[in-house]
Amino acid sequence: MPIVTLTTDFGHSDYYVGAMKGAILRVAPTAQLIDISHQIPPQDILAAAFTLRHAACEFPPGTTHLAVVDPGVGTQRRPLAFKADDQTWVGPDNGLFSFILDRAEGSIHEIDRKDLCAPQQSSTFHGRDIFAPIAAHLCDGLDLSEIGPAITNPIRLNEISPHKSPDQIEGQIIHVDCFGNLVSNITASDIEPWESALRIRFGSHALSKIKKAYADVATGEPLALIGSANFLEISVNGGNAAQRFGLNRRAPIIIEKLP
Amino acid sequence: MPIVTLTTDFGHSDYYVGAMKGAILRVAPTAQLIDISHQIPPQDILAAAFTLRHAACEFPPGTTHLAVVDPGVGTQRRPLAFKADDQTWVGPDNGLFSFILDRAEGSIHEIDRKDLCAPQQSSTFHGRDIFAPIAAHLCDGLDLSEIGPAITNPIRLNEISPHKSPDQIEGQIIHVDCFGNLVSNITASDIEPWESALRIRFGSHALSKIKKAYADVATGEPLALIGSANFLEISVNGGNAAQRFGLNRRAPIIIEKLP
Amino acid sequence: MPIVTLTTDFGHSDYYVGAMKGAILRVAPTAQLIDISHQIPPQDILAAAFTLRHAACEFPPGTTHLAVVDPGVGTQRRPLAFKADDQTWVGPDNGLFSFILDRAEGSIHEIDRKDLCAPQQSSTFHGRDIFAPIAAHLCDGLDLSEIGPAITNPIRLNEISPHKSPDQIEGQIIHVDCFGNLVSNITASDIEPWESALRIRFGSHALSKIKKAYADVATGEPLALIGSANFLEISVNGGNAAQRFGLNRRAPIIIEKLP
């Protein structure tokens, strides 16, 4: 019973998600479909890339991840599939897989098998007409090399890594979760060498310690911690850091090494 | 592993959807439950009918579709089940299946088997007490003829078809999707004979061409196209047509044949 | 194919739900995952307890219910698992299981098996790191006694039962559903002895009859009825009782026995 996850920006009030699920099950009727999220902000590739990375890494080997946040549908952007972390990834070539591509195993393939796709392909809904049936065929055992030619230059988003210099890391907020926690693109290992003496600057504020848990500071107090996603986060114990500091995605967050 | 889809207006914040799923699985524990949508606008039968039609047609033969948008629950409206497109359909007789009924195979049956339903039937939640267990029994192999008498006059919504005259089609917007695209009740085949010379009027605007893809017009420009649902849609490339034109569901859309 | 349900306040726009699902499937790849709700209001234990009770009772014996609404994550609050109604329940000890605990079969156990949890436990996401893998092991057949020591004093919410005196029941609204119906903590059996002569007071209003269905009063009129959850509800036929009466959760609702 192969597992296929779905990550899209289609929301829950349209027929799009249902149609994609049907298109998968028509090819692979025993597939177990697992919703990761259909509430990615419309056309927000970075949010989708972040969500996909942090959910997908928990799934067992052999899982197929189908992700469709696709502002370029109907243009020349390529449809892709590849393997990484013993899992299979299917979706548009627009940066969605930025956090995963470095761990790709074998080639990245452009999907080029019209005969495996919907007989009448719309130009607006490749999720249903291309990605769903291809994901279903791959979860059913089709070899990746069968779906189209290997490519070498998949698109990566710039935002996924901070800029590092000898005494400073310039990162940014890449995710604000539903509790208002500000998740940066700075990882635990980026910070580790400096942890004994650093300053974390964001907005007009600064913190100088990495805490272990929300409860390490008083209620209502801000803190920096390594969140469950292994990225540096700014939070407020019992509060909403995004509202408190008036910060949102793409806001800079700077780590300074102290002397 | 039979597939049962669910389409309701129950939202995701109440226990209703969970209770229905439990009631299905109690009868058919190996059923594979697939959410189409639980975000149908409250009591909006037309929206549910549209969503159901466009999602359900993608599913494999043998699928059971359970749909509960049921403003008449507790009144004399009949509970129904029938087969169409090699699939089974279960829900209230209120127009929900308007797009499907013309393709019904065999009789349409009124559900009349209290012994297969919940032992204590509420008057407010037939989704859990009648439709879920009946859908589960049908997906498990119960013959349709066992659930109750055949009926001949199921309810159909008027809105599902446009009015046609020799040189004009009077349709209406029947769906606004989450991107603001305006989906009409006019199909590709309605328009086909006139496609070389027509005018499409909506609000105080008009278009004279059917385009193939959003990108066929400049960003910010409106276009008419046959959408992924096979209906005529009005869109704005990179924008929101509903907001741009101040139009909503039930707004007229007129196709004029040009000389 | 064991069934595992999920009830959380994580919403649908973050990676949290997806990560929990992955963590379950990594341990129990054939588990059938069923979403009850991920839209519990943030950190609202009473709402989660209510939703869980009313959905879970419909599921077949053997189901595992995983519930994570967990404002105390990272503190000393205990992680629990127990059996009731031939089902298994897993989540934090904070009142989430208030409606279920009275029917517990055998001991209630504190989860104490780090070796079965995620290798690196975050202090902010026990849903993924503790509860998901433990639920998966339990649905896979692990005996409850293997997960940790029995405890005797699990937390119960006060709000789940009304205060009763010889001629009055003092209850409160514990749930407002998506249609605006006001669900109280007063059950059918609480009222039954008095049903022939009672007054139901809420806000500045009063009703003196329990009706069977919305349609038993005119459109726009209020009514009291025993809802599908078996609790006394205040509704407005075709309307929204919460808006009409300006009432919300925790508003008192008083039943007076008439002479």
XYZ file of C-alpha atoms in Angstrom, chain B:
259
model
C -10.180 -1.668 -0.258
C -13.238 0.266 -1.445
C -12.956 4.032 -1.865
C -15.515 6.349 -0.245
C -15.296 10.099 -0.888
C -16.845 12.752 1.369
C -18.235 16.158 0.337
C -19.949 18.283 3.007
C -20.468 21.810 4.331
C -19.476 20.776 7.874
C -16.174 22.635 7.999
C -13.110 21.352 9.804
C -13.679 22.754 13.267
C -16.574 20.592 14.413
C -16.875 16.913 15.221
C -19.276 16.264 12.354
C -16.789 15.097 9.764
C -15.007 12.858 12.253
C -18.268 11.324 13.377
C -19.296 10.545 9.795
C -15.938 8.940 9.103
C -16.273 6.820 12.232
C -19.782 5.766 11.222
C -18.507 4.618 7.818
C -15.550 2.737 9.250
C -17.694 0.978 11.858
C -19.556 -0.699 8.995
C -16.726 -0.914 6.460
C -13.441 -0.825 8.387
C -11.250 -1.249 5.308
C -12.862 1.594 3.357
C -10.386 4.179 2.135
C -11.871 7.580 3.042
C -11.030 10.480 0.739
C -12.012 14.052 1.573
C -13.194 15.966 -1.493
C -14.229 19.054 0.483
C -15.807 19.901 3.815
C -15.650 23.624 3.070
C -18.678 23.880 0.811
C -20.339 27.195 1.793
C -23.025 26.366 4.384
C -26.159 24.910 2.774
C -24.968 25.841 -0.733
C -26.287 22.972 -2.815
C -25.143 24.401 -6.144
C -21.562 24.770 -4.928
C -21.595 21.222 -3.640
C -23.069 19.897 -6.880
C -20.354 21.677 -8.866
C -17.501 20.512 -6.650
C -18.761 16.958 -6.560
C -19.131 16.740 -10.321
C -15.645 18.018 -11.041
C -13.843 15.957 -8.457
C -15.839 12.747 -8.710
C -15.348 12.229 -12.438
C -11.635 11.620 -11.795
C -12.157 8.683 -9.437
C -11.951 5.049 -10.507
C -14.997 2.866 -11.206
C -16.413 1.406 -8.027
C -15.919 4.556 -5.962
C -18.754 5.521 -3.584
C -19.421 9.261 -3.288
C -21.104 10.421 -0.099
C -22.307 14.033 -0.213
C -24.108 15.818 2.606
C -25.140 19.434 2.161
C -28.560 19.138 3.623
C -30.545 22.242 4.567
C -33.709 20.111 4.606
C -32.487 17.628 7.222
C -35.366 16.675 9.518
C -38.028 17.498 6.889
C -39.586 15.129 4.340
C -36.769 15.456 1.798
C -35.785 11.975 0.689
C -32.427 10.259 1.231
C -31.155 8.820 -2.076
C -28.644 6.447 -3.573
C -27.983 5.531 -7.209
C -25.327 4.492 -9.690
C -23.859 6.604 -12.484
C -20.532 6.423 -14.330
C -19.871 3.030 -12.671
C -19.797 4.816 -9.315
C -22.280 4.924 -6.426
C -23.791 8.183 -5.136
C -25.381 8.697 -1.718
C -26.968 11.833 -0.230
C -30.116 13.920 0.179
C -32.553 14.523 -2.699
C -32.154 18.268 -3.002
C -30.292 18.876 -6.246
C -26.842 17.853 -5.000
C -26.565 15.345 -7.841
C -27.934 17.620 -10.588
C -24.847 17.256 -12.764
C -24.820 13.463 -12.408
C -28.454 12.351 -12.579
C -28.646 12.376 -16.384
C -26.092 9.616 -16.443
C -27.791 7.435 -13.814
C -27.570 3.718 -14.567
C -30.629 1.782 -13.432
C -33.003 3.085 -10.806
C -32.590 5.842 -8.275
C -33.524 4.513 -4.844
C -34.939 6.166 -1.762
C -33.168 4.953 1.377
C -35.689 3.119 3.511
C -33.722 0.661 5.638
C -33.790 1.883 9.218
C -32.159 -1.384 10.304
C -28.975 -0.443 8.450
C -28.870 3.071 9.905
C -27.894 4.297 13.375
C -30.070 2.735 16.104
C -31.057 6.189 17.391
C -31.574 8.546 14.506
C -31.151 12.228 15.250
C -33.283 14.643 13.248
C -30.324 16.960 12.680
C -27.447 14.761 11.566
C -28.465 12.311 8.854
C -24.905 12.443 7.525
C -23.831 10.327 10.461
C -27.039 8.426 11.129
C -28.290 7.517 7.634
C -25.962 8.458 4.783
C -22.669 7.254 6.296
C -23.834 3.747 7.239
C -25.738 3.309 3.942
C -22.692 4.440 1.929
C -20.591 1.995 3.923
C -22.973 -0.916 3.260
C -23.070 -0.069 -0.456
C -19.279 0.165 -0.735
C -19.172 -3.169 1.057
C -21.247 -4.802 -1.664
C -24.902 -4.352 -0.668
C -27.094 -4.200 -3.761
C -28.808 -0.866 -4.394
C -32.161 -2.575 -4.737
C -31.882 -3.579 -1.080
C -31.911 -0.049 0.310
C -35.438 1.009 -0.649
C -37.924 1.657 -3.450
C -37.034 3.167 -6.825
C -38.133 6.749 -7.378
C -38.549 8.638 -10.643
C -38.454 12.341 -9.898
C -35.222 13.333 -8.182
C -34.681 17.057 -7.744
C -32.518 18.924 -10.254
C -31.245 22.497 -9.926
C -32.239 24.894 -12.707
C -28.896 26.681 -12.598
C -26.891 23.859 -14.069
C -27.711 24.684 -17.728
C -27.827 27.968 -19.642
C -30.821 29.098 -21.708
C -30.097 28.815 -25.417
C -31.717 30.609 -28.337
C -30.599 30.673 -31.991
C -28.219 33.600 -31.575
C -27.664 33.879 -27.835
C -26.756 31.769 -24.805
C -27.823 33.162 -21.440
C -25.692 31.592 -18.771
C -24.598 32.556 -15.314
C -21.592 32.329 -13.037
C -22.012 29.150 -10.996
C -18.653 29.067 -9.242
C -15.926 31.482 -8.167
C -12.757 29.572 -7.414
C -10.169 30.466 -4.795
C -8.133 32.408 -7.369
C -11.157 34.569 -8.269
C -11.805 32.842 -11.599
C -15.451 33.108 -12.653
C -16.735 29.726 -13.828
C -19.970 29.765 -15.874
C -22.531 27.056 -16.594
C -21.699 27.297 -20.327
C -19.701 24.339 -21.626
C -17.162 24.018 -24.393
C -19.696 22.212 -26.564
C -22.298 24.961 -26.080
C -19.909 27.476 -27.601
C -18.120 25.372 -30.155
C -20.367 26.091 -33.185
C -19.932 29.845 -32.739
C -16.342 30.022 -31.693
C -15.180 31.870 -34.804
C -17.439 34.871 -34.182
C -18.876 35.553 -30.768
C -19.083 38.179 -28.078
C -18.949 37.240 -24.377
C -20.677 39.792 -22.135
C -20.432 39.897 -18.318
C -21.028 42.891 -16.039
C -20.284 45.904 -18.239
C -17.473 44.117 -20.056
C -17.097 42.077 -23.206
C -14.532 39.735 -24.747
C -14.482 38.263 -28.235
C -11.964 35.457 -28.111
C -11.595 32.168 -26.259
C -7.937 31.849 -25.201
C -5.990 28.682 -24.439
C -3.971 29.733 -21.373
C -3.663 32.580 -18.909
C -0.357 33.543 -20.458
C -2.047 34.246 -23.815
C -2.817 37.747 -22.521
C -0.605 40.269 -20.732
C -0.417 40.225 -16.935
C -3.414 42.016 -15.506
C -5.516 41.521 -18.637
C -8.835 39.637 -18.634
C -9.495 36.588 -20.757
C -12.115 33.951 -21.442
C -11.007 30.346 -21.578
C -12.335 26.827 -21.278
C -11.141 25.916 -17.783
C -10.027 22.612 -16.391
C -13.679 21.856 -15.542
C -14.632 22.152 -19.250
C -16.789 25.222 -18.567
C -16.263 28.735 -19.933
C -14.368 30.824 -17.365
C -13.535 34.515 -17.081
C -10.088 35.102 -15.578
C -7.455 37.791 -15.186
C -3.881 36.725 -15.898
C -2.071 36.962 -12.553
C -5.134 38.594 -10.964
C -8.539 38.035 -9.421
C -11.435 38.347 -11.886
C -14.139 38.304 -9.208
C -12.621 41.345 -7.486
C -11.676 43.095 -10.709
C -15.172 42.984 -12.157
C -17.101 42.978 -8.886
C -18.953 39.864 -10.000
C -20.099 36.898 -8.003
C -22.110 33.738 -8.381
C -25.402 34.055 -10.258
C -24.120 37.031 -12.263
C -25.307 36.681 -15.889
C -22.871 35.827 -18.645
C -24.176 36.152 -22.196
C -22.739 34.693 -25.390
C -23.858 36.474 -28.574
C -23.383 34.968 -32.003
C -21.903 37.591 -34.292
C -23.052 37.898 -37.876
